[in-house]
CSV table of C-alpha atoms in Angstrom, one decimal:
chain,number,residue,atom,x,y,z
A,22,UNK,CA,291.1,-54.7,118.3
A,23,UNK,CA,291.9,-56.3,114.8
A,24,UNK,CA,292.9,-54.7,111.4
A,25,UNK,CA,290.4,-54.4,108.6
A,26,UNK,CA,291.3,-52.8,105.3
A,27,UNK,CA,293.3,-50.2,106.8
A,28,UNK,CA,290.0,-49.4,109.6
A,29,UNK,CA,290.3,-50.6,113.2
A,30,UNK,CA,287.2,-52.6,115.0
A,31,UNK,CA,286.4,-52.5,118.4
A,32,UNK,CA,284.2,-54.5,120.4
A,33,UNK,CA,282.5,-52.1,122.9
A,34,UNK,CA,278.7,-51.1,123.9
A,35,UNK,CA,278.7,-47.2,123.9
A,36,UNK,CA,280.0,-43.9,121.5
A,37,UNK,CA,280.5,-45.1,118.4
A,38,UNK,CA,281.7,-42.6,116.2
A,39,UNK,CA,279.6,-43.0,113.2
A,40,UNK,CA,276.1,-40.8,112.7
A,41,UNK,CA,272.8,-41.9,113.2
A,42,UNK,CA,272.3,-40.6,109.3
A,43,UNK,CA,274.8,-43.4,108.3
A,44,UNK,CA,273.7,-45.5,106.3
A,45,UNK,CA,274.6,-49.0,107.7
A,46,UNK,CA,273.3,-51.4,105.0
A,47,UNK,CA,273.4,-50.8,101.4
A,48,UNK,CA,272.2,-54.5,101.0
A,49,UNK,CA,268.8,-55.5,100.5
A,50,UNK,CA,268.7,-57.0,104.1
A,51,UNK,CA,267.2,-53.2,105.1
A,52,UNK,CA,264.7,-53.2,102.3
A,53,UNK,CA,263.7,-57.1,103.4
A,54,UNK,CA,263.2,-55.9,107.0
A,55,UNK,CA,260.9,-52.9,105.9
A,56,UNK,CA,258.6,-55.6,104.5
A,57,UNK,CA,258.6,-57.4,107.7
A,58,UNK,CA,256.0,-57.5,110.6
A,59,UNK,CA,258.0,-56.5,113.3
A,60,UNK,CA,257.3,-58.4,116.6
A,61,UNK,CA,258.8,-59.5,119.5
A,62,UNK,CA,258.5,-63.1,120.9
A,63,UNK,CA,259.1,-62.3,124.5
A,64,UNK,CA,256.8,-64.3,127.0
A,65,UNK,CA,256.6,-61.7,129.4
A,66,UNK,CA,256.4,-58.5,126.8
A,67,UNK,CA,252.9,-60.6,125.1
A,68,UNK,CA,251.1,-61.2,128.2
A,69,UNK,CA,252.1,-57.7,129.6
A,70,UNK,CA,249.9,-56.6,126.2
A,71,UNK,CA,247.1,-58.9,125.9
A,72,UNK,CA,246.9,-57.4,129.9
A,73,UNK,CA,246.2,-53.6,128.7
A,74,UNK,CA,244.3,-54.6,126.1
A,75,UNK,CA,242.0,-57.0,128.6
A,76,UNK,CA,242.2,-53.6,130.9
A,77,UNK,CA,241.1,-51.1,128.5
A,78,UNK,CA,238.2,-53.5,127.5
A,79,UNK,CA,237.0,-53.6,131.1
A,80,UNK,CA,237.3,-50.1,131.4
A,81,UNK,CA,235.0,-49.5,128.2
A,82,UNK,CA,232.6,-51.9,129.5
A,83,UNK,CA,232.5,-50.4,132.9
A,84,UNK,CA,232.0,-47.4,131.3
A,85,UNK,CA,229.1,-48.0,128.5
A,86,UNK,CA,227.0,-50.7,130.3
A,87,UNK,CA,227.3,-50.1,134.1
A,88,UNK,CA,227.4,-46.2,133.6
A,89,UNK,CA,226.3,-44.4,130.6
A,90,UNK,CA,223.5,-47.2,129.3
A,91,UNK,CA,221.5,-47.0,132.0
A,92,UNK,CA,222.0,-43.1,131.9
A,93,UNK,CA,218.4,-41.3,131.3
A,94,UNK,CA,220.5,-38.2,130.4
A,95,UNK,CA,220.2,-39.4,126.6
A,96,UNK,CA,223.0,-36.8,125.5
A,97,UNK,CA,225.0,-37.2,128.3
A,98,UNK,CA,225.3,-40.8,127.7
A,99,UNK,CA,225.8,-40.6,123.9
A,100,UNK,CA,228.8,-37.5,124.5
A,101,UNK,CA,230.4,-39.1,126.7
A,102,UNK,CA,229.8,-42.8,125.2
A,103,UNK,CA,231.8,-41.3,121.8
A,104,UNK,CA,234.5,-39.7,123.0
A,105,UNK,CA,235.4,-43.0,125.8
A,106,UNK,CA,235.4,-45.2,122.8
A,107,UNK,CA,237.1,-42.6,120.4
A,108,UNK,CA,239.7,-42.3,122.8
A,109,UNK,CA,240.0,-46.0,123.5
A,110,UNK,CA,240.4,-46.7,120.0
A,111,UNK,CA,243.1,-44.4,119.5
A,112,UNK,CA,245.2,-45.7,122.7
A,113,UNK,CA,244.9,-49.2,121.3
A,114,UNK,CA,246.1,-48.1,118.1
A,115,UNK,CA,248.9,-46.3,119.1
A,116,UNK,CA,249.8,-49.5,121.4
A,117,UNK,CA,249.8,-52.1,118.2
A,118,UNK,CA,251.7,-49.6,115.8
A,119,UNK,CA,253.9,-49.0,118.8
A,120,UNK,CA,253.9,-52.7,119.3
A,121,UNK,CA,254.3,-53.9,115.6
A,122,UNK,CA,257.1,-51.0,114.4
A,123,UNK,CA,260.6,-51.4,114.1
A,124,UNK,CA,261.9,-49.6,116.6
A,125,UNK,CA,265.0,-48.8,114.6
A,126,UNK,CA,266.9,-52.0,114.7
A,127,UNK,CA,270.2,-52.3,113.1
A,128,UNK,CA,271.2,-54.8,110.7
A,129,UNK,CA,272.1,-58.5,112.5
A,130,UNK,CA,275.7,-59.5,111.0
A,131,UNK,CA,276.9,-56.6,109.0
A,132,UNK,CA,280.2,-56.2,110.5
A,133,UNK,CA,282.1,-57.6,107.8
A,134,UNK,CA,285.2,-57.3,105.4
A,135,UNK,CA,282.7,-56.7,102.5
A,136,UNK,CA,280.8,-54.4,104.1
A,137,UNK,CA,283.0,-52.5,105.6
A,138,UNK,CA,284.4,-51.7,102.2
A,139,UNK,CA,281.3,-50.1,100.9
A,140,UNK,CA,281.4,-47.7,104.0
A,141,UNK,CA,284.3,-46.1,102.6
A,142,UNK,CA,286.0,-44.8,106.0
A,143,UNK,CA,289.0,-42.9,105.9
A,144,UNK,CA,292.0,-45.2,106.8
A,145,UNK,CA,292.7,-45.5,110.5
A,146,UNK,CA,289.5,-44.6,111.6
A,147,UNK,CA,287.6,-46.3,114.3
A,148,UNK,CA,284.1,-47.8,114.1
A,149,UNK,CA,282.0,-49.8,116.9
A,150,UNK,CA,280.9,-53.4,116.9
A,151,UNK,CA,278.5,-54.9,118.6
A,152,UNK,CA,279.8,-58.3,120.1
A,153,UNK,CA,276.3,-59.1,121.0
A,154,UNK,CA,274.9,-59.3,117.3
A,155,UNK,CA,278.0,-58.4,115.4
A,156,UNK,CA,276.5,-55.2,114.2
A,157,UNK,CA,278.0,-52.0,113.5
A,158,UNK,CA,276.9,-49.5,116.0
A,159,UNK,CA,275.8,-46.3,114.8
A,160,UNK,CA,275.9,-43.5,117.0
A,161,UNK,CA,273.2,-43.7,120.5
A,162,UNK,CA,272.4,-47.2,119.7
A,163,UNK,CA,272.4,-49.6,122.1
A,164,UNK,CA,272.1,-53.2,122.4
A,165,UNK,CA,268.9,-54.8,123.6
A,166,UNK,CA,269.1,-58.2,125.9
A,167,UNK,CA,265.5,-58.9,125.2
A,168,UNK,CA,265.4,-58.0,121.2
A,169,UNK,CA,268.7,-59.0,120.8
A,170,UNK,CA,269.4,-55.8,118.4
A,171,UNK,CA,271.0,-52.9,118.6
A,172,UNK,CA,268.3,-50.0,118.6
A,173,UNK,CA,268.8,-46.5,117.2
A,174,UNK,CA,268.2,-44.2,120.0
A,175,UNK,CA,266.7,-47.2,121.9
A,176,UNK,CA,265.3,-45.2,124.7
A,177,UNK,CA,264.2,-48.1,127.1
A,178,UNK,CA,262.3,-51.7,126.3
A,179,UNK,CA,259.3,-51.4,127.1
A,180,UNK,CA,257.1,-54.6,128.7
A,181,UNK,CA,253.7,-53.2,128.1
A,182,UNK,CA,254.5,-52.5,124.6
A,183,UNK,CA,256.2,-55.9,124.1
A,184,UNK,CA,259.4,-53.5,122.3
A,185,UNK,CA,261.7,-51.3,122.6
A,186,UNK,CA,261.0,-47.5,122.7
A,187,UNK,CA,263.6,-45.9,119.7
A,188,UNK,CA,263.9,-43.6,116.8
A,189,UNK,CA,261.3,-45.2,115.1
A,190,UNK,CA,258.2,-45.8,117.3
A,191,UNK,CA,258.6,-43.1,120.2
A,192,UNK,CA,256.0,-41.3,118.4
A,193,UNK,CA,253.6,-43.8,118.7
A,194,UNK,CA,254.7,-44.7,122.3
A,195,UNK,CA,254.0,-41.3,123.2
A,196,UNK,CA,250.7,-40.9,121.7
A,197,UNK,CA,250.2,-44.7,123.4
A,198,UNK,CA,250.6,-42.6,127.2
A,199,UNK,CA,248.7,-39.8,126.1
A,200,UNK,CA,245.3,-41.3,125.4
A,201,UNK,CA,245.8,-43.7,128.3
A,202,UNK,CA,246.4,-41.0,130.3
A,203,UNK,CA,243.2,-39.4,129.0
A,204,UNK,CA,240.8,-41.9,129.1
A,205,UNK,CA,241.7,-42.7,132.5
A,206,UNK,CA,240.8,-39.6,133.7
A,207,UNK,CA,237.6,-39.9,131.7
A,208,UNK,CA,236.8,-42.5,133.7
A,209,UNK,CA,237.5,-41.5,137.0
A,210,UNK,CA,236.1,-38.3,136.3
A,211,UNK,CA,232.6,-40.2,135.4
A,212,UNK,CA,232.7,-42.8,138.2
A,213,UNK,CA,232.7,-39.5,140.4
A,214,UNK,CA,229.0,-38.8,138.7
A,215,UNK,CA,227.9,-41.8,138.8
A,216,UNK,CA,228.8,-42.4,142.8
A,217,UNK,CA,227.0,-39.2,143.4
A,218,UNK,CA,224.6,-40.2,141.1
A,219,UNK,CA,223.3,-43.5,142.6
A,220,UNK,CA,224.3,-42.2,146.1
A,221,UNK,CA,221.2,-39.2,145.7
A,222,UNK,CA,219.0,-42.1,144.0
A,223,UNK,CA,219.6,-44.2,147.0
A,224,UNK,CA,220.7,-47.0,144.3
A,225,UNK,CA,218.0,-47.1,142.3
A,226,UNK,CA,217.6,-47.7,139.0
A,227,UNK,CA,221.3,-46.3,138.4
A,228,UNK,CA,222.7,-49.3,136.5
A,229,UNK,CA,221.0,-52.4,135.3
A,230,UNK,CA,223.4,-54.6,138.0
A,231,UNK,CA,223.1,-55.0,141.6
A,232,UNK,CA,224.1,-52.5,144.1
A,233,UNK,CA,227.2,-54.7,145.4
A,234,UNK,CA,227.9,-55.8,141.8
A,235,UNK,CA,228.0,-51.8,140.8
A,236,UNK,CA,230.0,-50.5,143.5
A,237,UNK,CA,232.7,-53.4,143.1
A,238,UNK,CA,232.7,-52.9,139.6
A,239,UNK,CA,233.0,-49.3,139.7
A,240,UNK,CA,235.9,-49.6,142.5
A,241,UNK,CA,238.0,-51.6,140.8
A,242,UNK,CA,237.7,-49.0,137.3
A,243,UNK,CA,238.5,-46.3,139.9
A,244,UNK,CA,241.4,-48.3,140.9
A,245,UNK,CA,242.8,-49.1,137.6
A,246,UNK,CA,241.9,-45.4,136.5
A,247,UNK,CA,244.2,-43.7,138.9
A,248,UNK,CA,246.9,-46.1,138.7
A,249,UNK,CA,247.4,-45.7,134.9
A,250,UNK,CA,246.4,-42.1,134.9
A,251,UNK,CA,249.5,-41.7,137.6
A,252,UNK,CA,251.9,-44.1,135.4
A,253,UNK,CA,251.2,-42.8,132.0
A,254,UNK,CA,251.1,-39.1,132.6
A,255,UNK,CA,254.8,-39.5,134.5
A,256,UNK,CA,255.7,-41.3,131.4
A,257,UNK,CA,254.1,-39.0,129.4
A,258,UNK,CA,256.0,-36.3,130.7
A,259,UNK,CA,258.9,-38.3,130.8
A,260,UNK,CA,259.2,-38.6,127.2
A,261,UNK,CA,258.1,-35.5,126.5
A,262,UNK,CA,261.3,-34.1,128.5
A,263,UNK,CA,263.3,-36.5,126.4
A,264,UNK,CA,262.8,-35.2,123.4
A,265,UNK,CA,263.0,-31.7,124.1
A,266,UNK,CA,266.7,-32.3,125.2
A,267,UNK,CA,267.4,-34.4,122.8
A,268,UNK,CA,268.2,-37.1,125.3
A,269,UNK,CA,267.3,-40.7,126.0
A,270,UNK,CA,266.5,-42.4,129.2
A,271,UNK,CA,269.3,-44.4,128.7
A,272,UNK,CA,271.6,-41.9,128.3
A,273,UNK,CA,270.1,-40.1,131.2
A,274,UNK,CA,270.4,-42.8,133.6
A,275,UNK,CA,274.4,-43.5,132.2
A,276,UNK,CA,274.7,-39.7,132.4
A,277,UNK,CA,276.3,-40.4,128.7
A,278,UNK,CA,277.9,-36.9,127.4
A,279,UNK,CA,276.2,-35.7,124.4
A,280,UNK,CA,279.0,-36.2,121.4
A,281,UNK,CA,276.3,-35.6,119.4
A,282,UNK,CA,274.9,-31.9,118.1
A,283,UNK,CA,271.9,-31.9,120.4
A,284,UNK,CA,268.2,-30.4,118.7
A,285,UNK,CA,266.2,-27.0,119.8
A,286,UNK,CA,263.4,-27.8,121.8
A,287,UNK,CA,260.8,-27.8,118.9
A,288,UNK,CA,263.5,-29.1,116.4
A,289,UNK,CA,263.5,-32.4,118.6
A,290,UNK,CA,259.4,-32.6,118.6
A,291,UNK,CA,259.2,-32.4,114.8
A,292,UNK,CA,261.9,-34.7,114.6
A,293,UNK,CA,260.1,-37.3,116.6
A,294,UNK,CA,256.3,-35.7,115.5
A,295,UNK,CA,257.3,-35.4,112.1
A,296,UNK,CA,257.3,-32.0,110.6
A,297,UNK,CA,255.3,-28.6,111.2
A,298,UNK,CA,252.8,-28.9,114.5
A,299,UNK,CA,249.5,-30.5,113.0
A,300,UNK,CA,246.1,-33.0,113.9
A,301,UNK,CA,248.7,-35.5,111.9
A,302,UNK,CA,251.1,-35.4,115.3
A,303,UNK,CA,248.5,-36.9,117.1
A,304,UNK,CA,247.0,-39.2,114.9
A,305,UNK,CA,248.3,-42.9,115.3
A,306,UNK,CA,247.0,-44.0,111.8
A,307,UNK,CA,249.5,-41.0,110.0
A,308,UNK,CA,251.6,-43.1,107.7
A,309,UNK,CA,249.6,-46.8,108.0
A,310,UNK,CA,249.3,-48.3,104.3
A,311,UNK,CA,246.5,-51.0,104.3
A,312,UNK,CA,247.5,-51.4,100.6
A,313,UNK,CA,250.8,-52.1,101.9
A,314,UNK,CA,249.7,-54.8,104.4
A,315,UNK,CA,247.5,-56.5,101.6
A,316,UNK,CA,250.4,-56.7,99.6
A,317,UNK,CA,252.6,-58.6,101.7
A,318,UNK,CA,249.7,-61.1,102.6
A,319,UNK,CA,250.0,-61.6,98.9
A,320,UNK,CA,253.6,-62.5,99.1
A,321,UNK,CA,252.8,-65.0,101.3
A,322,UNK,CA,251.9,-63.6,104.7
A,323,UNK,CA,253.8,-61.5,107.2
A,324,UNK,CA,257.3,-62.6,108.4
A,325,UNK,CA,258.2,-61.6,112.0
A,326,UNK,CA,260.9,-60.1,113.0
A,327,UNK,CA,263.3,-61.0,116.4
């Protein structure tokens, strides 16, 4: 412990006593990292996401040109064709903005004389520092070894995503499980039609490939289907039961006591959802600026953020 203008620091991981609503940097290093791309240079995070993109592209494929092109049920092919792709769309953007959003990082540094100041604390009164990355740690933030941040409500780091999972970007993550969730059932769901399909047809003339090459195709989509159906709906759920009691994994799994005032049920969705129930809760583009984006090319491309 050392004395700072009358406040005491301490140097531990967990319950700080300040607020998430602080405000922990009056500087313009928070402005500077809103105009920042946020990403993560971790070797295992990027090919664990250039992997579910490659995986939702086979799926799609599987999908329109082994199942639904060769359809002669024009309608059923064009319905079905629609809503795959309008639902594949929609997982992969909630994966990048998920991916690409600050997850609620706190300032690298900002533990100092100076700022401390500007915090105005009463004298006496004991804050947390990160010895990690010599932030101050606001209330349910926790350090992350592979960002190497503190996150606000950091609820777990995430692989697939390539970032952590916190007050910033669980919408998105959410959203991310959802559609996955939904398109793989899509496609299980039509792999069951098209097996009974080409079993009644004897095999022909159900897809433009080759018996073998169908079935193996088709085999491997029904593995992959039921494999992320299973591990996104659990994490769907998951998440779902996280917000409702106002909890994170983390704190779960530590079975931290709440020293925080914890949400209603539906107070903690629109917290994380973002005001009254509406389509814009499950919309991953809600809040994207192109103009924004266009902007900061201007200024001389996007910096990244670590």
């Amino acid at each position: 412990t050392m004395q700072s203008s009358g406040h005491r620091f301490r140097d531990v991981e967990h319950h700080p006593l300040l607020g998430d609503n602080e405000s922990y940097d009056s500087s313009s290093s928070e402005a500077d990292m809103a105009e920042r791309v946020w990403f993560i240079r971790d070797g295992c995070g990027m090919v664990c996401a250039i992997m579910t993109w490659l995986l939702v592209v086979y799926a799609d494929f599987v999908v329109t040109f082994v199942m639904l092109l060769p359809s002669k049920d024009f309608w059923y092919s064009v319905i079905n064709g629609v809503l795959f792709n309008c639902l594949a769309v929609l997982a992969l953007s909630s994966h990048l903005r998920t991916m690409l959003t600050d997850p609620g990082a706190v300032p690298k540094g900002n533990a100092t004389k100076e700022y401390m100041d500007n915090l105005q604390l009463k004298p006496g009164e004991v804050i947390y520092k990160c010895p990690k990355c010599c932030s101050i740690k606001p209330e349910r933030a926790h350090h992350c070894s592979i960002c190497k941040r503190c996150i606000r409500k950091m609820d777990h780091h995430c692989p697939w995503v390539n970032n952590c999972v916190g007050e910033k970007n669980q919408r998105f993550f959410v959203l991310f499980t959802m559609y996955i969730a939904l398109i793989s059932a899509h496609a299980l769901v039509l792999c069951g039609f098209q097996f009974f399909s080409c079993v009644r047809g004897q095999w022909t003339e159900c897809s433009d490939f080759s018996p073998p090459v169908t079935v193996i195709l088709m085999i491997f989509l029904c593995l992959e289907g039921f494999l992320f159906l299973t591990f996104t709906a659990v994490m769907f759920g998951t998440q779902i039961h996280s917000i409702c009691n106002d909890e994170t994994e983390i704190e779960r799994l530590k079975s931290e006591k709440p020293t925080w005032e914890r949400r209603l049920r539906w107070e903690g969705m629109k917290s994380v959802f973002g005001g009254q129930p509406s389509l814009l809760w499950i919309n991953p583009f809600a809040g994207f600026r192109i103009r924004r984006l266009l902007l900061r090319g201007k200024k001389g491309g996007p910096e990244f953020s670590v």
